[in-house]
Each structure stands twice: as structure tokens, then as C-alpha cells.
mmCIF file of C-alpha atoms and ligand atoms in Angstrom:
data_model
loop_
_atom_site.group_PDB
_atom_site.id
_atom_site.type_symbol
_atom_site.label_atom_id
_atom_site.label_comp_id
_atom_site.label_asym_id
_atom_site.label_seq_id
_atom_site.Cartn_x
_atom_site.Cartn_y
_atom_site.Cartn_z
ATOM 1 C CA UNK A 234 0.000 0.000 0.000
ATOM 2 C CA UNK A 235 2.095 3.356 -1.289
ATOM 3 C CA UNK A 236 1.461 6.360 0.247
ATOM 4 C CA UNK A 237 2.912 9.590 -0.027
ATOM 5 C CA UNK A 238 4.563 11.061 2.279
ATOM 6 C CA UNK A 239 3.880 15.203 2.140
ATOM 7 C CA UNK A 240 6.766 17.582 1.542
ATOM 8 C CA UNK A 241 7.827 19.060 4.774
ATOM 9 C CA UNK A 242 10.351 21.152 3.657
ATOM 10 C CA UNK A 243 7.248 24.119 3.079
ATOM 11 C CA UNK A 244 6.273 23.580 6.553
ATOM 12 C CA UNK A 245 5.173 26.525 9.041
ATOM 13 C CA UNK A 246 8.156 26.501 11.927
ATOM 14 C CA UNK A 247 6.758 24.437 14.766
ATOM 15 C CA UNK A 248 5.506 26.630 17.511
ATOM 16 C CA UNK A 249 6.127 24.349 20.942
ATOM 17 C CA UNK A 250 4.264 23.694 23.841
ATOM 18 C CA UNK A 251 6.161 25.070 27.362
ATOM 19 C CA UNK A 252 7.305 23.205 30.062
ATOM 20 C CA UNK A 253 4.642 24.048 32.203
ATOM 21 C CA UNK A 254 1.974 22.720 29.029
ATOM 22 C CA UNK A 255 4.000 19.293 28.786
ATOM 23 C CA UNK A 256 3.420 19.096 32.670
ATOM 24 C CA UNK A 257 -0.024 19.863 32.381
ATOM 25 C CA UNK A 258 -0.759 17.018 30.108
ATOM 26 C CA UNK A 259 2.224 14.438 31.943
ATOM 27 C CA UNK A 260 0.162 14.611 35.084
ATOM 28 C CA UNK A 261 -3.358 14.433 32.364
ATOM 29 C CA UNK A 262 -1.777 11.247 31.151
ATOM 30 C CA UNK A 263 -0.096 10.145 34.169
ATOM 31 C CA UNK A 264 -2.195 10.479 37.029
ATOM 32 C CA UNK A 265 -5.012 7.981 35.962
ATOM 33 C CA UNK A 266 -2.426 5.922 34.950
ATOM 34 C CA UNK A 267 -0.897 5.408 38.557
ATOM 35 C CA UNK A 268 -4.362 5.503 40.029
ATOM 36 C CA UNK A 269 -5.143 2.024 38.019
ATOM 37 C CA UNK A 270 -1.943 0.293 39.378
ATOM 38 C CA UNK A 271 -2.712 1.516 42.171
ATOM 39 C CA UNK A 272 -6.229 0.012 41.908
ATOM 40 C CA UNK A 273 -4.722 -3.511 40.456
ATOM 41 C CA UNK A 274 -2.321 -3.658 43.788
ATOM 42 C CA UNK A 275 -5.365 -3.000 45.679
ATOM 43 C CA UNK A 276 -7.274 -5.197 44.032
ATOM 44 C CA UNK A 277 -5.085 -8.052 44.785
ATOM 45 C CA UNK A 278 -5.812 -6.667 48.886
ATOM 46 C CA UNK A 279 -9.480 -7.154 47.817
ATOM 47 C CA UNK A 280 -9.964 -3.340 48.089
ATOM 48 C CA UNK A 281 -12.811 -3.371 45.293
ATOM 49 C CA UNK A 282 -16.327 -4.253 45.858
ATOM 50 C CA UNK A 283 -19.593 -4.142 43.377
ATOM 51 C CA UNK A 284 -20.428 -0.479 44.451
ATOM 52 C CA UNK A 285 -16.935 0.208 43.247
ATOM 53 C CA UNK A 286 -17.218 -1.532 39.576
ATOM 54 C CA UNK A 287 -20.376 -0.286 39.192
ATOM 55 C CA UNK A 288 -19.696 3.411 39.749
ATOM 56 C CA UNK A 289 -16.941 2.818 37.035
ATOM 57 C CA UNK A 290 -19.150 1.177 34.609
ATOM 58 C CA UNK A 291 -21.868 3.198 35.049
ATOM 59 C CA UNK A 292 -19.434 6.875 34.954
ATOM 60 C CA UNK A 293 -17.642 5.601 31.752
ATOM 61 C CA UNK A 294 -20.860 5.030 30.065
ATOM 62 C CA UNK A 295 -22.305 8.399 31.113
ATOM 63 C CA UNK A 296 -18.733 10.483 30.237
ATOM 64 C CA UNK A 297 -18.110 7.904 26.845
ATOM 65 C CA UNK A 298 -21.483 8.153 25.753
ATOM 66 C CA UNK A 299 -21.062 12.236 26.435
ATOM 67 C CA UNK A 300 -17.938 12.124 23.840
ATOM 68 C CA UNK A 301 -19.201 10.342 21.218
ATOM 69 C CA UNK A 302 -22.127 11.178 20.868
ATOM 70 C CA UNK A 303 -21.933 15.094 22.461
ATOM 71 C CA UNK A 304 -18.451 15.829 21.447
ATOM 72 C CA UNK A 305 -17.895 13.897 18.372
ATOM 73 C CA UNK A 306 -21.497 13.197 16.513
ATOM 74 C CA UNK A 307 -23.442 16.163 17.821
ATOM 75 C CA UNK A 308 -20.985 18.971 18.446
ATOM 76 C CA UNK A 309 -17.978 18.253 15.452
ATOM 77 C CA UNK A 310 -20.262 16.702 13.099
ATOM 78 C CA UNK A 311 -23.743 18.149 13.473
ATOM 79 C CA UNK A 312 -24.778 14.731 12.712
ATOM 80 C CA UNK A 313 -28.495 15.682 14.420
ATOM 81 C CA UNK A 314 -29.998 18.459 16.498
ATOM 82 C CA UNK A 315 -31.348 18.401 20.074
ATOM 83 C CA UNK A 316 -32.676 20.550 22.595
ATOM 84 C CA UNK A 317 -29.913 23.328 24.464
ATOM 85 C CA UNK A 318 -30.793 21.277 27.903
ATOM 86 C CA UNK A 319 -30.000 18.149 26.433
ATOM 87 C CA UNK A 320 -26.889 19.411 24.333
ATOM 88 C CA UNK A 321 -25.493 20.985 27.311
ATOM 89 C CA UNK A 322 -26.596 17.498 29.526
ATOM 90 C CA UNK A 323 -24.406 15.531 26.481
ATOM 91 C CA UNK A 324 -21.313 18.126 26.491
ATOM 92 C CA UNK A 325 -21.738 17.960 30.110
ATOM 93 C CA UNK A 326 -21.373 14.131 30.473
ATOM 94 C CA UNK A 327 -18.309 14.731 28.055
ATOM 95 C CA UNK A 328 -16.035 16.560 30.128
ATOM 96 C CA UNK A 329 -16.369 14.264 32.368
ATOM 97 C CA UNK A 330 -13.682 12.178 30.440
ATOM 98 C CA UNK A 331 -10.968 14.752 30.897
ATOM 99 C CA UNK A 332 -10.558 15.272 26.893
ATOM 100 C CA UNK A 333 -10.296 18.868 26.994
ATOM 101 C CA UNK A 334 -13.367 21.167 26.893
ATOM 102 C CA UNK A 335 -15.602 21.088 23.794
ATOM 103 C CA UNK A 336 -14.603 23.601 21.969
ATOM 104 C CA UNK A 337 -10.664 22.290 22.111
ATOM 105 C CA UNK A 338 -12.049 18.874 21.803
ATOM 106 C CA UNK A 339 -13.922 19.655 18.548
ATOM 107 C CA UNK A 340 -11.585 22.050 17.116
ATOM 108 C CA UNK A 341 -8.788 18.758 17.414
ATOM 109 C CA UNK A 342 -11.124 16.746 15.700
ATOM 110 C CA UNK A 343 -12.146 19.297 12.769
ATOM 111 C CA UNK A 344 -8.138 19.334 12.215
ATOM 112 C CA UNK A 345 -7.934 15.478 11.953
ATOM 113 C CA UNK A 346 -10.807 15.543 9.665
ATOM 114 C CA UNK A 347 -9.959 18.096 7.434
ATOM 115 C CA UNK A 348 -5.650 16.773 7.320
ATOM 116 C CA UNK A 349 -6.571 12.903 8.147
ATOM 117 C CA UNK A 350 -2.657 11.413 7.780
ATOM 118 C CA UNK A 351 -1.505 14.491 5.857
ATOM 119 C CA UNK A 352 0.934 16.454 7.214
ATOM 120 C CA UNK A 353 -1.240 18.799 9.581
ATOM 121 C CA UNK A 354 -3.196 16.036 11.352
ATOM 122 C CA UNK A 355 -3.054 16.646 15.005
ATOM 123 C CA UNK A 356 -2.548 12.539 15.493
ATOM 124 C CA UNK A 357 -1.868 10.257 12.559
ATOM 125 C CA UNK A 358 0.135 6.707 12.655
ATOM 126 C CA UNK A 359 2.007 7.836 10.022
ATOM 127 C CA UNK A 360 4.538 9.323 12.313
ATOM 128 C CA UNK A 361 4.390 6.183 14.489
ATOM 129 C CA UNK A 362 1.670 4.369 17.059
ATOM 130 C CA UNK A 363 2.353 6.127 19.927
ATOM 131 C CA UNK A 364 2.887 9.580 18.458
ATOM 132 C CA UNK A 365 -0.515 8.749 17.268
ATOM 133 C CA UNK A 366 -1.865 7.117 20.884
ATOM 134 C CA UNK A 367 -0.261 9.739 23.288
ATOM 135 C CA UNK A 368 2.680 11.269 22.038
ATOM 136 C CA UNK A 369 1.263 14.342 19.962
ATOM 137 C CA UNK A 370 -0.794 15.414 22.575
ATOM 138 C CA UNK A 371 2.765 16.832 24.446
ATOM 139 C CA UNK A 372 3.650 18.958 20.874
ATOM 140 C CA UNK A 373 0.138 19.763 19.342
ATOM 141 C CA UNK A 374 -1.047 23.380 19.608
ATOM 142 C CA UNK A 375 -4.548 24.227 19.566
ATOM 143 C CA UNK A 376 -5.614 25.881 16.673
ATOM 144 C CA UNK A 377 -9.429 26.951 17.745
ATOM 145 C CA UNK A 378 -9.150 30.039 15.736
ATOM 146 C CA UNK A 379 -8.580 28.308 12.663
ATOM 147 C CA UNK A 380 -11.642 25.540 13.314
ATOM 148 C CA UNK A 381 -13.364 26.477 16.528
ATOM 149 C CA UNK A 382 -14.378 30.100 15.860
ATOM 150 C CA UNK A 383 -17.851 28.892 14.809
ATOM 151 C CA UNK A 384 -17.548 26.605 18.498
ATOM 152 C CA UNK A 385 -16.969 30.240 20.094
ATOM 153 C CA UNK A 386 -20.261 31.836 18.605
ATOM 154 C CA UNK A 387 -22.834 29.125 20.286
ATOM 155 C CA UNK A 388 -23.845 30.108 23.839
ATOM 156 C CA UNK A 389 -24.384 26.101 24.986
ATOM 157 C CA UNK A 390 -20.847 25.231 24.062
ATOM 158 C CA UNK A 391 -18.978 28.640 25.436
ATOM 159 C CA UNK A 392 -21.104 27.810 28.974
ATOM 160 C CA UNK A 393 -19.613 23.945 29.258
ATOM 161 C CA UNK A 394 -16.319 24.837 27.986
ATOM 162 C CA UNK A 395 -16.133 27.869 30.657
ATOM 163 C CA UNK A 396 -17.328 25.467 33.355
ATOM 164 C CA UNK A 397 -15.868 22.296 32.363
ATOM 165 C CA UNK A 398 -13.388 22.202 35.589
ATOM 166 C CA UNK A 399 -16.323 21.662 37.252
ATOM 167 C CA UNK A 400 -17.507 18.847 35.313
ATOM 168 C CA UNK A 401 -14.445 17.487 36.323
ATOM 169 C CA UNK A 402 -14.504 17.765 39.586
ATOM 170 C CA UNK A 403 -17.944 16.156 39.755
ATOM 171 C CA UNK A 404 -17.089 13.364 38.002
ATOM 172 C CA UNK A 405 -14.469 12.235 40.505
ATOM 173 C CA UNK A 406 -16.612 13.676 43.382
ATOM 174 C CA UNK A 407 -19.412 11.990 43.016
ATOM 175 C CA UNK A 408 -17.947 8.281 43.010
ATOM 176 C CA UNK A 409 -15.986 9.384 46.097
ATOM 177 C CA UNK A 410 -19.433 10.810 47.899
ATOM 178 C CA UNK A 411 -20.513 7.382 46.973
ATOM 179 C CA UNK A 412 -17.718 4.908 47.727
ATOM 180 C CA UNK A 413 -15.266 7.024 49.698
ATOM 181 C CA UNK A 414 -11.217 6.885 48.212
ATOM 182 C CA UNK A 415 -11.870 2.890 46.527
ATOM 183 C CA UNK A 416 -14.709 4.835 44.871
ATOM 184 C CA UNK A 417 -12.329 7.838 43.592
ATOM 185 C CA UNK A 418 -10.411 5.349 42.529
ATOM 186 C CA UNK A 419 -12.283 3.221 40.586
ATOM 187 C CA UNK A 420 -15.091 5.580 39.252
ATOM 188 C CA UNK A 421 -12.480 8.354 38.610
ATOM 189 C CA UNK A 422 -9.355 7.399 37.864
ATOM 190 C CA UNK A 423 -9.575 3.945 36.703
ATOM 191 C CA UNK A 424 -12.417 4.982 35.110
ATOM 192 C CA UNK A 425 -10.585 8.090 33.141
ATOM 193 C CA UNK A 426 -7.521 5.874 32.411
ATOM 194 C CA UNK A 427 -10.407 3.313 30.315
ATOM 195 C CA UNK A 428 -11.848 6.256 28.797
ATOM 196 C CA UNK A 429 -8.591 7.884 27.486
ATOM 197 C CA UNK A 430 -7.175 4.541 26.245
ATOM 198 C CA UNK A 431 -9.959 3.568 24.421
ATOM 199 C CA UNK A 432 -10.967 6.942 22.951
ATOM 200 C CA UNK A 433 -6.871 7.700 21.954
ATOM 201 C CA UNK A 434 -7.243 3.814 20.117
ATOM 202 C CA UNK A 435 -9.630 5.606 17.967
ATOM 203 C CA UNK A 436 -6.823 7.751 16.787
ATOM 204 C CA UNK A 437 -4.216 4.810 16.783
ATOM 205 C CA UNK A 438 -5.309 1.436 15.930
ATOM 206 C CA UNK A 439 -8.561 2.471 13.538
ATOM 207 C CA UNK A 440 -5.918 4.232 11.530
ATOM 208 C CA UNK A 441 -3.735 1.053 11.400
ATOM 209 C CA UNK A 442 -5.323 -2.287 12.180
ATOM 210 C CA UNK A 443 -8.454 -2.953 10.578
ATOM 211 C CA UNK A 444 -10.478 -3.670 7.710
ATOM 212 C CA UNK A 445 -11.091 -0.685 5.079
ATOM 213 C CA UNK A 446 -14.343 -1.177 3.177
ATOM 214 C CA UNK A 447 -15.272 2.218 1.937
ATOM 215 C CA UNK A 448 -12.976 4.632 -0.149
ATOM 216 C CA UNK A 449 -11.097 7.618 2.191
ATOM 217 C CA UNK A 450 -8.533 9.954 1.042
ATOM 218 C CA UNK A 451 -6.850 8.746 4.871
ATOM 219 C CA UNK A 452 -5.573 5.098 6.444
ATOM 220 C CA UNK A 453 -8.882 5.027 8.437
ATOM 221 C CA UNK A 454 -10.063 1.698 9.004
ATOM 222 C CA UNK A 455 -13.139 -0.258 11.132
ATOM 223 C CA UNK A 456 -12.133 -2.383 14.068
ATOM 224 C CA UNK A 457 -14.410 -4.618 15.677
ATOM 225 C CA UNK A 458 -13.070 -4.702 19.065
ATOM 226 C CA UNK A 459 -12.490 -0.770 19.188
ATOM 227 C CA UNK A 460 -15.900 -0.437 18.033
ATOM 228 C CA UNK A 461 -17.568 -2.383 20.644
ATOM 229 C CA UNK A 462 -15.490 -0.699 23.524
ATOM 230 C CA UNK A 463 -15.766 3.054 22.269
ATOM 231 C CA UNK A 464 -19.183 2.845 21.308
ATOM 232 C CA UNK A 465 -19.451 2.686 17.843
ATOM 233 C CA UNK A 466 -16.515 5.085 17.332
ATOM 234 C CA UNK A 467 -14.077 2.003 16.064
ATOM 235 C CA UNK A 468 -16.215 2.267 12.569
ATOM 236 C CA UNK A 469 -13.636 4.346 11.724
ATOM 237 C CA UNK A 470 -13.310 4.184 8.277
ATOM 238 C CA UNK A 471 -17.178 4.595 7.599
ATOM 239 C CA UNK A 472 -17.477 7.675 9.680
ATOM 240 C CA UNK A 473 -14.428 8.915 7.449
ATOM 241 C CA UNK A 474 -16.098 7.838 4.416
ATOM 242 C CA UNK A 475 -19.110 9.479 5.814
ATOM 243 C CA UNK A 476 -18.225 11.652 8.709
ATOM 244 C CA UNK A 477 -21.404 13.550 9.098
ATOM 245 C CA UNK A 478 -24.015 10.306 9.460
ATOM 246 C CA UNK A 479 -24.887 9.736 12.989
ATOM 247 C CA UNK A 480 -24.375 6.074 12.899
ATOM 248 C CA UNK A 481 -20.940 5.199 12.290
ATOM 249 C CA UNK A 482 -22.077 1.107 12.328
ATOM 250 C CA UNK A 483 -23.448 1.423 8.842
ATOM 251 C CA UNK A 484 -24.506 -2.821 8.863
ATOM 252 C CA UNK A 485 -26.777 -4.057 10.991
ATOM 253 C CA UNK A 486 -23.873 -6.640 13.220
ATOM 254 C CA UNK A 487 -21.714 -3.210 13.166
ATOM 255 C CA UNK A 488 -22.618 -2.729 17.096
ATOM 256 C CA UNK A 489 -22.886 1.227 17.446
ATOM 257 C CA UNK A 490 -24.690 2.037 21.368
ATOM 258 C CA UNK A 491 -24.154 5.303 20.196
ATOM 259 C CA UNK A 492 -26.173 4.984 17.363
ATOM 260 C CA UNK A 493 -28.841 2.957 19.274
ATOM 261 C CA UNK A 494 -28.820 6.002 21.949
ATOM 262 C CA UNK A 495 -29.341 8.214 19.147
ATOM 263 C CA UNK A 496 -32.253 6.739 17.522
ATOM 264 C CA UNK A 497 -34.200 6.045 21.236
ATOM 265 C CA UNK A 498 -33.744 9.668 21.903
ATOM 266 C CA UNK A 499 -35.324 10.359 18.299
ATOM 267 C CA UNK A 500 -38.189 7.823 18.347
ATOM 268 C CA UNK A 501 -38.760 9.724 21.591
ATOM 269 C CA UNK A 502 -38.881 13.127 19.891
ATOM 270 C CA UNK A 503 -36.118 15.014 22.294
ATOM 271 C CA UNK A 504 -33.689 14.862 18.855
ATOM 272 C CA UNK A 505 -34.356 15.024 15.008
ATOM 273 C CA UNK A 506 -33.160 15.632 12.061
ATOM 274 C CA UNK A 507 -30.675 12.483 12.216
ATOM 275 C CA UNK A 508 -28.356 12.181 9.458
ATOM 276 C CA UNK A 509 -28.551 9.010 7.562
ATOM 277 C CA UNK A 510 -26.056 7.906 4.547
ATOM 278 C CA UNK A 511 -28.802 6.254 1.682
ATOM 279 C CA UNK A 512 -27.732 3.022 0.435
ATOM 280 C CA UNK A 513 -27.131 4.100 -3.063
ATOM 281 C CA UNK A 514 -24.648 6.499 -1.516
ATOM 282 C CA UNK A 515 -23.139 4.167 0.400
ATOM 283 C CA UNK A 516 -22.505 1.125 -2.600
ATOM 284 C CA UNK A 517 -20.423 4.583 -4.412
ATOM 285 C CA UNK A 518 -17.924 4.335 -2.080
ATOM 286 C CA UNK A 519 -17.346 0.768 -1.250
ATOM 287 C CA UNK A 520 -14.231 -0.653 -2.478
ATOM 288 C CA UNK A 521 -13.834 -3.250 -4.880
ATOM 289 C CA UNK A 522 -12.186 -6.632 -3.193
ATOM 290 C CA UNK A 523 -9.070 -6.079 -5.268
ATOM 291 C CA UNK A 524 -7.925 -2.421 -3.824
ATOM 292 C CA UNK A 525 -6.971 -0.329 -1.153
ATOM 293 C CA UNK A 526 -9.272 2.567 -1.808
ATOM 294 C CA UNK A 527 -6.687 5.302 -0.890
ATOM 295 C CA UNK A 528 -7.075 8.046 -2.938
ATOM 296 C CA UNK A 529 -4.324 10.591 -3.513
HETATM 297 ZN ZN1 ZN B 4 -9.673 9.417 12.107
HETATM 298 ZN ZN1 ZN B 5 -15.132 12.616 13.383
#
């Protein structure tokens, strides 16, 4: 599979984070890391219980559901349209991930959309797995005023991305209210170190491992395992192919809970005009057996 590599020697010169930003995002990356080896070690002292696992279960569907389908499908994609209570209840539940606010969040994505593995994607494989996992978050700078200004002009958005410390802080003070410090641990940062591996595998893997059936201009590709675990996000190739449709399984054994959450919440009228990809449109882009379906 050829692919060109772009020339860099017209590239803009590399503005770099500081010190104190590469901290930031060390202790980001680092901190929920610790607190699950902590949580193994005390897991082998039996100090887990049910309350425990089911605060974590029950806070990483509430703050994975509120990225992909508030962040990503909603916010970057318009893929449908909701009510302001219930956008701000989804962007809400987002931040509760520790991804950045929304309008950082969305203006990253918009970037990886509109460069996917060219040279000004904030996180392609190209320049190796982990640069693509972890490592660019320590060198990428923001650009919101390139693709967030529109973010900037909706009142929802500014509102959760002004308050999202606080989102935060609920979502690891709640699970401690409930549990006391095994419940910090486990429903925050166990629970924030599943969420940020499995979203950042999005970026990773479903640009390397996987099966491509639909014609990209990127290396995006659909895992099955990625897409069970990050709700429907592992699809990755069709929501390349197709980023604005609101169900990124596109086959009926393609499991998607986003997608299902998405159509309950429209069948009970609090969101509508769903984007849907018609089948005609979708047999256009499929590739033949024979090829890679990488355009230039
Ligand atoms: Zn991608
Ligand atoms: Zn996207």
C-alpha cells in the first residue's frame, strides 16, 4: 500500500508547547495511569467491591457516551440536532472524560478531519503508534481560531467549555461521595484511564489495524473490538467515508450504542433531524475486493 509522504520542507516553523503545558498534560496522562496500578495492587488486597465496579461502569458510560455522541457526533459533526438542555446534559457528560473542553475537543477533531494522515493532522500513525496514541498530545497546539471560531459563537458550548473544571470535579466527586477513596479510585481514575485509552485507540489502531471497506482519502479503518469498547466510534473508516451520518455502524452486526442512543432519543422526539447515509450512496464508495481505496 504506497502512500505519499507530504513535503515538509514548506512547513510553518513548529511553535512548541512550554514546560509548564508538557506538565499539564504528563500529570493528564499520568495520574489515571498510577491511580489504576494503584487500583490492580489493591485489588489483589481485595480493596474493590460491586459499588466500586459499578460506579466505574456506570461513569464511563455516562462520560463515553457524552464524547461520542456530544463531542464527536453532535458537536464536530452536526450529525443531528437536540434541545440546548440536552446538548449541554451531552457536552456535560463529556467533560467528564478529561478530553479537553468542547470547543478544544472539537476544534482537534475538525483538524484530523480536514488533514486525516496528511501532514497537519493533530494525530496520525504515520509518524508512528504512539505519536498517534499519546505522544502528539505533548507537541500539538490548539488551533481553535482556525476551526473552533464557529464553536466560540454558540452560547451552549462557550457555557460547558467555561465550566468544564467543574464537570471534572464532579465526576471524581461523586464516586468518592458514593464509595469514599476505593470509589475515587475506581469511578475516577480507573475509570478516566479506560476512557482515554480507548478513545486515543480511535486515533491509533482504527488508523492502522483494521479492515477498510469504503474509499477515504486517509488510512482510516473499522475495528471490531475498538468499536464495541468506544461505542461505535471504532467504525472508523465509515465515519471517514461518511463523517457527518450519525451512525458510524453502517450494517446491521456493526454494534454502534451510540447509534442505538441516538435513535431512542429520536423515536422519543427530544432529537431530530438524524443524518442518515442512503444506500445508493453508500454502494459509491465501497471498495472493490481487489484495492486499497486510498485516494491521492
Ligand atoms: Zn480518524
Ligand atoms: Zn469525526
Amino acid at each position: 500500500m504506497a502512500r505519499t509522504v507530504p513535503n515538509r520542507v514548506a512547513e510553518e516553523p513548529v511553535i512548541e508547547k512550554s514546560l509548564a503545558e508538557k506538565l499539564v498534560v504528563l500529570a493528564v496522562v499520568v495520574i489515571p495511569f498510577l491511580g489504576t496500578i494503584v487500583a490492580i495492587v489493591m485489588l489483589w488486597n481485595q480493596w474493590v467491591n460491586w459499588v466500586d465496579l459499578t460506579l466505574m461502569l456506570v461513569l464511563y458510560i455516562i462520560s463515553g457516551l457524552g464524547i461520542t455522541v456530544g463531542f464527536h457526533r453532535l458537536l464536530t459533526h452536526k450529525s443531528f440536532e437536540t434541545t440546548w438542555w440536552m446538548k449541554r446534559l451531552m457536552l456535560i457528560s463529556g467533560s467528564m472524560a478529561l478530553e479537553g473542553d468542547p470547543i478544544t475537543w472539537a476544534s482537534t477533531h475538525i483538524q484530523h478531519h480536514a488533514h486525516s494522515d496528511g501532514e497537519d493532522d493533530p494525530h496520525s500513525p504515520l509518524e508512528g503508534l504512539w505519536h498517534a496514541h499519546v505522544g502528539w498530545m505533548f507537541n500539538h497546539k490548539h488551533k481553535i481560531d482556525v476551526y473552533g471560531t464557529w464553536l466560540k459563537k454558540d452560547p451552549d458550548v462557550v457555557w460547558v467549555a467555561k465550566t468544564w473544571v467543574l464537570w471534572v470535579a464532579v465526576g471524581l466527586i461523586i464516586p468518592t461521595l458514593i464509595a469514599g477513596w476505593s470509589g475515587l479510585l475506581w469511578g475516577g481514575l480507573v475509570r478516566i484511564f479506560l476512557t482515554h485509552h480507548i478513545t486515543w485507540s480511535v486515533n491509533s489502531i482504527c488508523h492502522t489495524f483494521g479492515r477498510r471497506d469504503y474509499q477515504t482519502r486517509d488510512a482510516s479503518r473499522n475495528n471490531f473490538l475498538v468499536g464495541l469498547l468506544a461505542f461505535g466510534e471504532g467504525w472508523h473508516n465509515n465515519h471517514h467515508a461518511f463523517p457527518r451520518s450519525a451512525f458510524h455502524g453502517l450494517r446491521w452486526w456493526q454494534i454502534d450504542f451510540s447509534a442505538y442512543l441516538i435513535r431512542g432519543l429520536e423515536r422519543v422526539g427530544l432529537v431530530w433531524n438524524v443524518v442518515r447515509v442512503k444506500e445508493t450512496d453508500l454502494q459509491r464508495r465501497v471498495i472493490p475486493a481487489t484495492a486499497d481505496g486510498m485516494g491521492d
